[in-house]
Amino acid sequence: MPVARPKTPAHAACWSVMAKGLQGFPWTVLLLFWAVPPPPGARAVHAEVGGPGLGQPGDPVLLAGGRVKRGWVWNQFFVVEEYTGTEPLYVGKIHSDSDEGDGSIKYTISGEGAGTIFLIDEVTGDIHATERLDREQKTFYTLRAQARDRQTDRLLEPESEFIIKVQDINDSEPRFLGGPYIGSVAELSPVGTSVMQVMASDADDPTYGSSARVVYSVLEGEQHFTVDSKTGVIRTAVADLDRETQDRYEVVIRATDMAGQLGGLSGSTTVTIVVTDVNDNPPRFPQKLYQFSVVETAPVGTAVGRVKAEDSDVGANTDMTYRVKDEEGVEMFKVTTDSDTQEAVITVQKPLDYESKKVHTVVVEALNKFVDPRFVDLGTFRDQTIVRVSVLDVDEPPEFRPPSDPMEVQEDAHVGSVVGVVTALDPDTANHPLRYAIDRSTDAERIFDIDADTGAIVTGKVLDRETAGWHNITVLAMEAENHSQVSRASLRIRILDVNDNPPELATPYEAAVCEDAKPGQLIQTISVVDRDEPQGGHRFYFTLVPEASHSHHFSLLDVKDNTAAVHTQRVGFNRQEQDVYLLPILVVDSGPPALSSTGTLTIRVCGCDSSGAIQSCNSTAYVMSATLSPGALIALLVCVLILVESSRLSVQPCVHPSAPPVSGHAAWKGSSWSALEPRPISLPPSNTTQLLLMLVLLILTLKRHHKSHLTPEEDEDMRDNVIKYNDEGGGEQDTEAYDMSALRSLYDFSEIKGGDGGGGPGEGGLGGNLASELHALPQWVQNPDLDFSLFRDYICKKVEQADEDVSVPPYDSFQTYAFEGSDSPVPSLSSLGTWSSGSEQDFSYLGGWGPRFRQLAALYAGRKGEEEGEES
């Protein structure tokens, strides 16, 4: 907008101030009026309004002479801070063109500080500041001005906003707000090493003059440190900072405003600079010789003493390790480092002996764990010292020289026999005499004694290896004049065996023999025990006592493996004549000397079934062996029924023949039924007992009768030839543990077959003399006509297949083969192949075939008897 510009320097200054103050002010409304008088010839700037009131803001009107009319005019909008005058400070003036000076217009202000800090004259429009202002607290105030009609309070001009700025003066000194300041720098750092940075703050206006321009300087400590005047960075001024000499510095830093010019304000702070440690000092022992003493009985691990090397450094730079440098010290002593105190702990590594060496010299070396390579040129970071250890003599207990092997003595040694000698020595230089003793807590029975002077151990009692084969005793050795010095040694004594115990039967053997036993049948295998333990092992010999009365009935076979087998020597036994045989057996060991004992084998004669299983060994069993016939069973059943019927009739009430069935609720009386009380029916006690007894006998008899009439197929499968024996034998090489003739007799049919091998009675097959021929079956005679190659080939083929089968497990397995062979050496027993009828066949010879054919003989003999009874 066109305004009158000042022509003088004073006007120019005012114009500059006005321009700064009116930045952002609504120029369409307000215009600054200078209080400075205009220069000569210059026109005064004022606003006039065309009409009775102010025009709208932003509507400039070009007047004569180039003047512009505006609605608002005042004198000043700058206020100097920290005004100390007594009168209110004049700020400026607002005026309206419509104001004719008659007081009809009222001026008001509102906004920040209006009415408190800033007051306005309602008539003249003058504004005054009534309080002391501080730019550092508030830099400007925003207010609004109004011109109203005093009578009608009508707004004559639109409300307009203006700003009053507080002008700065240098009234605030720089301040260090980040304190206290603590920095650190490593010792021996080079010159110019940065330590830390400090910064000061000035509250004055940095845009107005130099009031806020701060420079730094060092007030105290400038010999060792410097500070950058602009940035405030503190640096080292020397290169020989030594922490061991001085580890802390107090440096005073000053900050001055006005760029350090005269009259500027300043502030200061103290900076603490800590010099940190580096490993620049090696460890050093305070002295070069240390002396310690220790008793010779000190156990391994005992601490002898402590030494410590000094290090001027601190922290981890003082960590060090110690070690033994000389060979003698390494062998006898050990050095460890105490991590808490950094001391060297010297301990005993091997037992000491005053008599062997009285003084030991140990060289101990200390060295730093962490060495800074920057300071290697300062010297070696290690040091050595000498430790002298004196061994003190003490009275020690004796030392044993025990034998390396256990002592041995024969168990038949006489009382007082010398077992061995123990020796002990006094390790002290005095070499005191010793005494020996046995700790009786380890030999409470006093089986051994010891000579107190010589240490000879002798037997105190008769020894028995079978009772105790080893003895562990403790022998004591002590000084004769000081029994408190005692040493102990454990001693083992072995008792050597001699043959002083005869062999005995392992158990009181009892055996059983069937009445129909054959000669050579195995009855019992016996073994013996011997408490002795000969070095070559046991070897026993068996024989029957020659004068034994029953030796001709039985035989004894020495199996050569320290067992013997008892066999029968006669055909059949009769328990009616004698049911128990006592067989004395003599057993002799191999010595030396050879000892023997006699044991008795009890043999009982028992009744056996067709398979050879024992049924009864009691001679009175024949009394109950007979079974009731079917007729006796029927008679017994009739007796039971009669007894039951008689009991029932004795308790039934009289009932009319024509009466209906009743259950005890009514009875016939005269010509009508009358009610009766029900009564329980009970049998007499004697009849009840008899009834129960008869029922039990009947059940037992029927069961026994059923067993005795089993069919041949249910009782025994005659197709299989089974030989039972209760003996494991001695393995594959043992062929005498059982009677092989019992197995071989199954195939000895040379006498039965005859010359042509016919099967009929007319062909010399099964005849009446078959029984006598079967008795000779146990005598084995090899028949050249028997051919077992068929079975051998079959078995070999199966074995070959099993070996080649990869699915078969790699261990012994049991294989079952259903293969009967081509034919049987025994002629057929079937009646289909005979030429005669059943009535003409004589089966009496079956009774001589032995127990396996007893059931068959009974069946055929019983059938023939029934047929003869029918014919008669």
Coordinates of C-alpha atoms in Angstrom, one line a residue, residues 387-743:
V387 CA 59.8 -70.4 49.1
R388 CA 61.7 -72.6 51.6
V389 CA 59.7 -75.3 53.4
S390 CA 61.1 -76.9 56.5
V391 CA 59.8 -80.4 57.5
L392 CA 59.3 -80.9 61.2
D393 CA 59.9 -84.3 62.8
V394 CA 57.1 -86.1 64.7
D395 CA 56.9 -89.5 66.4
E396 CA 55.3 -91.7 63.7
P397 CA 53.7 -95.1 64.2
P398 CA 55.4 -98.2 62.9
E399 CA 55.1 -99.1 59.2
F400 CA 54.2 -102.6 58.2
R401 CA 55.9 -104.7 55.5
P402 CA 53.0 -107.1 54.9
P403 CA 53.5 -110.2 52.7
S404 CA 52.2 -109.7 49.2
D405 CA 50.4 -113.1 49.1
P406 CA 48.0 -114.6 51.6
M407 CA 49.4 -117.0 54.2
E408 CA 48.5 -120.7 53.9
V409 CA 48.3 -123.5 56.5
Q410 CA 47.0 -127.1 56.4
E411 CA 43.8 -127.7 58.2
D412 CA 45.4 -130.7 60.0
A413 CA 48.2 -128.5 61.4
H414 CA 48.8 -129.0 65.1
V415 CA 48.1 -126.2 67.6
G416 CA 51.1 -123.9 67.8
S417 CA 52.2 -124.4 64.2
V418 CA 53.7 -121.4 62.6
V419 CA 51.6 -119.9 59.9
G420 CA 53.8 -116.9 58.9
V421 CA 55.7 -113.9 60.1
V422 CA 54.7 -110.2 59.8
T423 CA 57.3 -107.4 60.2
A424 CA 57.1 -103.7 60.9
L425 CA 59.7 -100.9 61.2
D426 CA 59.8 -97.7 63.1
P427 CA 60.3 -94.9 60.6
D428 CA 61.7 -92.5 63.2
T429 CA 65.5 -92.0 63.6
A430 CA 65.3 -93.3 67.1
N431 CA 64.1 -96.7 65.8
H432 CA 62.2 -97.7 69.0
P433 CA 61.5 -101.4 69.7
L434 CA 58.1 -102.7 68.6
R435 CA 55.5 -105.1 69.9
Y436 CA 52.9 -107.1 67.9
A437 CA 49.3 -108.1 68.8
I438 CA 46.1 -109.4 67.1
D439 CA 43.0 -107.3 67.1
R440 CA 40.6 -109.7 68.8
S441 CA 37.6 -108.1 67.3
T442 CA 38.7 -109.8 64.1
D443 CA 39.6 -113.1 65.8
A444 CA 37.1 -113.5 68.6
E445 CA 37.5 -117.3 68.8
R446 CA 41.3 -116.9 69.2
I447 CA 42.1 -119.3 66.4
F448 CA 45.5 -117.6 65.9
D449 CA 48.1 -116.1 68.2
I450 CA 51.1 -113.9 67.5
D451 CA 54.5 -113.6 69.1
A452 CA 54.7 -110.1 70.6
D453 CA 58.4 -109.7 69.8
T454 CA 59.0 -111.5 66.5
G455 CA 55.5 -111.2 64.9
A456 CA 55.2 -114.9 64.2
I457 CA 51.6 -116.0 63.7
V458 CA 50.8 -119.5 65.1
T459 CA 47.6 -121.6 65.3
G460 CA 45.8 -121.4 68.6
K461 CA 43.1 -124.0 67.9
V462 CA 42.4 -126.9 65.6
L463 CA 41.5 -125.8 62.1
D464 CA 38.7 -127.0 60.0
R465 CA 38.5 -125.9 56.4
E466 CA 35.0 -127.1 56.0
T467 CA 33.9 -124.7 58.7
A468 CA 35.9 -121.7 57.6
G469 CA 38.2 -121.8 54.6
W470 CA 39.5 -118.2 54.9
H471 CA 40.4 -116.1 57.9
N472 CA 40.8 -112.3 57.8
I473 CA 42.6 -110.9 60.9
T474 CA 44.0 -107.5 61.8
V475 CA 47.6 -107.4 63.2
L476 CA 48.7 -104.4 65.3
A477 CA 52.2 -103.1 65.6
M478 CA 53.1 -100.5 68.3
E479 CA 56.1 -98.9 70.0
A480 CA 57.1 -100.7 73.1
E481 CA 57.3 -97.5 75.1
N482 CA 54.4 -95.6 73.5
H483 CA 51.4 -97.7 72.8
S484 CA 49.5 -94.8 71.3
Q485 CA 51.6 -95.1 68.1
V486 CA 49.8 -98.0 66.6
S487 CA 49.6 -99.3 63.0
R488 CA 47.2 -101.8 61.6
A489 CA 47.6 -104.3 58.8
S490 CA 45.0 -106.7 57.4
L491 CA 46.1 -110.3 56.9
R492 CA 44.4 -113.1 55.0
I493 CA 45.0 -116.7 55.9
R494 CA 43.9 -119.6 53.7
I495 CA 43.2 -123.0 55.2
L496 CA 44.4 -125.8 52.8
D497 CA 42.2 -128.8 52.5
V498 CA 43.1 -132.4 53.5
N499 CA 41.0 -135.5 52.9
D500 CA 39.3 -135.8 56.3
N501 CA 35.7 -136.3 55.4
P502 CA 34.2 -139.5 53.9
P503 CA 31.8 -139.3 51.0
E504 CA 28.1 -139.6 51.7
L505 CA 24.9 -140.2 49.8
A506 CA 23.5 -136.9 48.6
T507 CA 20.1 -137.7 50.1
P508 CA 18.4 -140.7 51.9
Y509 CA 17.4 -142.3 48.6
E510 CA 14.2 -144.3 48.3
A511 CA 13.2 -146.1 45.1
A512 CA 10.2 -148.2 43.9
V513 CA 10.1 -151.3 41.7
C514 CA 7.1 -152.8 40.0
E515 CA 6.1 -156.4 40.9
D516 CA 6.4 -157.4 37.2
A517 CA 9.8 -155.7 36.7
K518 CA 12.2 -157.3 34.3
P519 CA 15.9 -158.0 34.9
G520 CA 18.2 -155.1 34.1
Q521 CA 15.5 -152.5 34.7
L522 CA 16.9 -149.2 36.0
I523 CA 15.6 -148.4 39.5
Q524 CA 17.6 -145.5 40.8
T525 CA 20.6 -143.3 40.0
I526 CA 22.5 -142.3 43.1
S527 CA 25.1 -139.5 43.7
V528 CA 27.3 -138.6 46.7
V529 CA 28.7 -135.5 48.3
D530 CA 32.0 -134.9 49.9
R531 CA 32.8 -131.8 52.0
D532 CA 36.5 -132.0 51.0
E533 CA 37.8 -130.2 47.9
P534 CA 40.8 -132.0 46.5
Q535 CA 42.9 -130.1 44.0
G536 CA 42.4 -132.8 41.3
G537 CA 38.6 -132.9 41.8
H538 CA 36.5 -135.7 43.2
R539 CA 36.5 -139.3 42.1
F540 CA 34.2 -141.8 43.8
Y541 CA 33.9 -145.5 43.6
F542 CA 30.6 -147.5 44.2
T543 CA 30.0 -151.1 45.2
L544 CA 27.4 -153.2 47.0
V545 CA 28.3 -154.4 50.5
P546 CA 29.3 -158.1 49.9
E547 CA 27.5 -159.4 52.9
A548 CA 24.2 -157.6 51.9
S549 CA 21.3 -160.1 52.0
H550 CA 19.6 -158.6 49.0
S551 CA 22.6 -158.1 46.7
H552 CA 21.5 -161.0 44.5
H553 CA 18.2 -159.2 43.7
F554 CA 19.8 -156.0 42.5
S555 CA 23.0 -154.9 40.7
L556 CA 25.0 -151.6 41.0
L557 CA 26.7 -150.1 37.9
D558 CA 29.4 -147.4 38.4
V559 CA 28.8 -144.9 35.7
K560 CA 32.3 -143.4 36.1
D561 CA 31.0 -139.8 36.5
N562 CA 30.7 -140.0 40.3
T563 CA 27.2 -141.5 40.0
A564 CA 25.9 -145.1 40.1
A565 CA 22.9 -146.9 38.7
V566 CA 20.9 -149.6 40.5
H567 CA 19.2 -152.3 38.3
T568 CA 17.1 -155.3 39.0
Q569 CA 18.5 -158.8 38.7
R570 CA 15.4 -161.0 39.0
V571 CA 12.1 -161.4 37.2
G572 CA 9.3 -160.0 39.2
F573 CA 8.7 -159.2 42.9
N574 CA 5.9 -160.1 45.2
R575 CA 5.0 -157.5 47.8
Q576 CA 3.0 -160.2 49.7
E577 CA 6.2 -161.9 50.5
Q578 CA 8.4 -158.8 51.0
D579 CA 7.5 -155.2 50.2
V580 CA 10.7 -153.4 51.3
Y581 CA 14.4 -154.1 50.4
L582 CA 17.3 -152.3 52.2
L583 CA 20.3 -152.2 49.9
P584 CA 23.6 -151.1 51.5
I585 CA 26.0 -149.3 49.1
L586 CA 29.7 -148.6 49.9
V587 CA 31.2 -145.3 48.5
V588 CA 34.9 -144.7 48.5
D589 CA 36.7 -141.5 47.5
S590 CA 40.1 -141.1 45.8
G591 CA 42.0 -139.9 48.9
P592 CA 44.7 -139.6 50.0
P593 CA 44.0 -141.3 52.3
A594 CA 40.9 -143.0 50.8
L595 CA 37.8 -142.7 53.0
S596 CA 34.6 -144.6 52.7
S597 CA 31.1 -144.7 54.0
T598 CA 28.0 -146.9 53.6
G599 CA 24.6 -145.6 52.7
T600 CA 21.3 -147.5 52.4
L601 CA 19.0 -147.4 49.5
T602 CA 15.4 -148.2 50.4
I603 CA 13.5 -150.1 47.6
R604 CA 9.7 -150.6 47.9
V605 CA 7.8 -153.1 45.8
C606 CA 4.7 -151.5 44.3
G607 CA 1.8 -152.4 42.1
C608 CA 1.9 -150.7 38.6
D609 CA -0.5 -150.3 35.8
S610 CA -0.1 -151.5 32.3
S611 CA 2.1 -148.4 31.4
G612 CA 4.4 -149.0 34.4
A613 CA 3.0 -146.2 36.5
I614 CA 3.0 -146.9 40.2
Q615 CA -0.5 -147.4 41.7
S616 CA 0.1 -148.6 45.2
C617 CA 3.1 -149.6 47.4
N618 CA 1.0 -150.9 50.3
S619 CA 0.6 -154.6 50.9
T620 CA -2.9 -154.3 52.2
A621 CA -4.1 -152.8 48.9
Y622 CA -5.2 -156.2 47.7
V623 CA -8.1 -156.2 50.2
M624 CA -9.8 -153.4 48.4
S625 CA -8.7 -154.3 44.9
A626 CA -11.7 -156.5 44.1
T627 CA -14.6 -154.8 42.4
L628 CA -18.3 -155.4 42.8
S629 CA -20.0 -157.3 40.1
P630 CA -23.0 -155.8 38.3
G631 CA -25.4 -158.1 40.3
A632 CA -24.0 -156.7 43.6
L633 CA -24.5 -153.2 42.3
I634 CA -28.1 -153.9 41.4
A635 CA -28.8 -155.4 44.8
L636 CA -27.2 -152.4 46.5
L637 CA -29.4 -150.1 44.5
V638 CA -32.6 -152.1 45.4
C639 CA -31.7 -151.8 49.1
V640 CA -31.3 -148.0 48.8
L641 CA -34.7 -147.7 47.1
I642 CA -36.4 -149.9 49.7
L643 CA -34.9 -147.7 52.5
V644 CA -36.1 -144.5 50.9
E645 CA -39.6 -145.9 50.3
S646 CA -39.9 -147.1 53.9
S647 CA -38.9 -143.7 55.2
R648 CA -41.4 -142.0 53.0
L649 CA -44.3 -144.3 54.1
S650 CA -43.5 -143.7 57.8
V651 CA -44.2 -140.0 57.6
Q652 CA -47.1 -139.8 55.0
P653 CA -50.6 -139.1 56.5
C654 CA -53.5 -141.5 55.7
V655 CA -55.2 -140.4 52.4
H656 CA -58.5 -141.7 51.0
P657 CA -58.0 -143.6 47.8
S658 CA -60.4 -141.5 45.9
A659 CA -59.2 -138.2 47.3
P660 CA -57.7 -135.7 45.0
P661 CA -54.0 -134.9 45.2
V662 CA -53.3 -132.6 48.1
S663 CA -50.1 -131.0 49.4
G664 CA -50.8 -131.0 53.1
H665 CA -53.5 -128.3 53.1
A666 CA -56.6 -130.6 53.7
A667 CA -57.5 -134.2 54.8
W668 CA -60.5 -136.4 54.4
K669 CA -62.7 -136.6 57.5
G670 CA -65.9 -138.6 57.4
S671 CA -67.6 -137.7 54.2
S672 CA -65.9 -134.3 53.6
W673 CA -62.5 -132.8 53.5
S674 CA -61.3 -130.8 56.5
A675 CA -58.4 -128.4 56.6
L676 CA -55.2 -129.5 58.2
E677 CA -52.2 -127.6 59.4
P678 CA -49.2 -128.3 57.2
R679 CA -46.4 -130.2 59.0
P680 CA -42.8 -130.7 57.8
I681 CA -41.8 -134.2 56.7
S682 CA -38.5 -135.4 58.2
L683 CA -36.7 -138.8 58.1
P684 CA -35.4 -140.5 61.2
P685 CA -31.7 -139.6 61.7
S686 CA -30.6 -143.2 61.5
N687 CA -32.3 -143.7 58.1
T688 CA -30.9 -140.5 56.7
T689 CA -27.4 -141.4 57.6
Q690 CA -27.7 -144.8 56.1
L691 CA -29.1 -143.3 52.9
L692 CA -26.2 -140.9 52.5
L693 CA -23.7 -143.6 53.2
M694 CA -25.2 -145.9 50.6
L695 CA -25.3 -143.1 48.0
V696 CA -21.6 -142.4 48.5
L697 CA -20.6 -146.0 48.2
L698 CA -22.7 -146.4 45.1
I699 CA -21.0 -143.5 43.3
L700 CA -17.5 -144.7 44.2
T701 CA -18.3 -148.3 43.1
L702 CA -19.8 -147.1 39.7
K703 CA -16.8 -144.9 39.0
R704 CA -14.3 -147.8 39.8
H705 CA -16.4 -150.2 37.7
H706 CA -16.3 -147.6 34.8
K707 CA -12.5 -147.3 34.9
S708 CA -12.0 -151.1 34.9
H709 CA -14.2 -151.5 31.7
L710 CA -12.6 -148.9 29.5
T711 CA -12.1 -149.9 25.9
P712 CA -8.6 -150.7 24.8
E713 CA -8.5 -147.6 22.7
E714 CA -9.3 -145.4 25.7
D715 CA -7.0 -147.1 28.1
E716 CA -3.9 -147.5 26.1
D717 CA -2.8 -147.0 22.5
M718 CA -1.1 -150.3 21.7
R719 CA 0.3 -149.0 18.5
D720 CA 3.1 -147.1 20.3
N721 CA 6.0 -148.7 22.2
V722 CA 6.9 -146.3 25.0
I723 CA 9.8 -146.9 27.3
K724 CA 9.9 -144.6 30.4
Y725 CA 13.0 -144.1 32.5
N726 CA 13.7 -141.3 35.1
D727 CA 17.4 -140.6 34.3
E728 CA 19.0 -137.8 32.4
G729 CA 22.2 -139.6 31.7
G730 CA 25.6 -138.1 31.2
G731 CA 25.2 -136.6 27.7
E732 CA 25.8 -138.0 24.3
Q733 CA 29.0 -139.9 25.3
D734 CA 27.3 -141.6 28.2
T735 CA 25.9 -145.0 27.2
E736 CA 25.8 -146.6 30.6
A737 CA 23.4 -144.2 32.5
Y738 CA 20.4 -146.4 31.5
D739 CA 19.8 -149.9 30.3
M740 CA 20.0 -149.9 26.5
S741 CA 18.6 -153.4 26.4
A742 CA 15.2 -152.1 27.4
L743 CA 15.1 -150.1 24.1

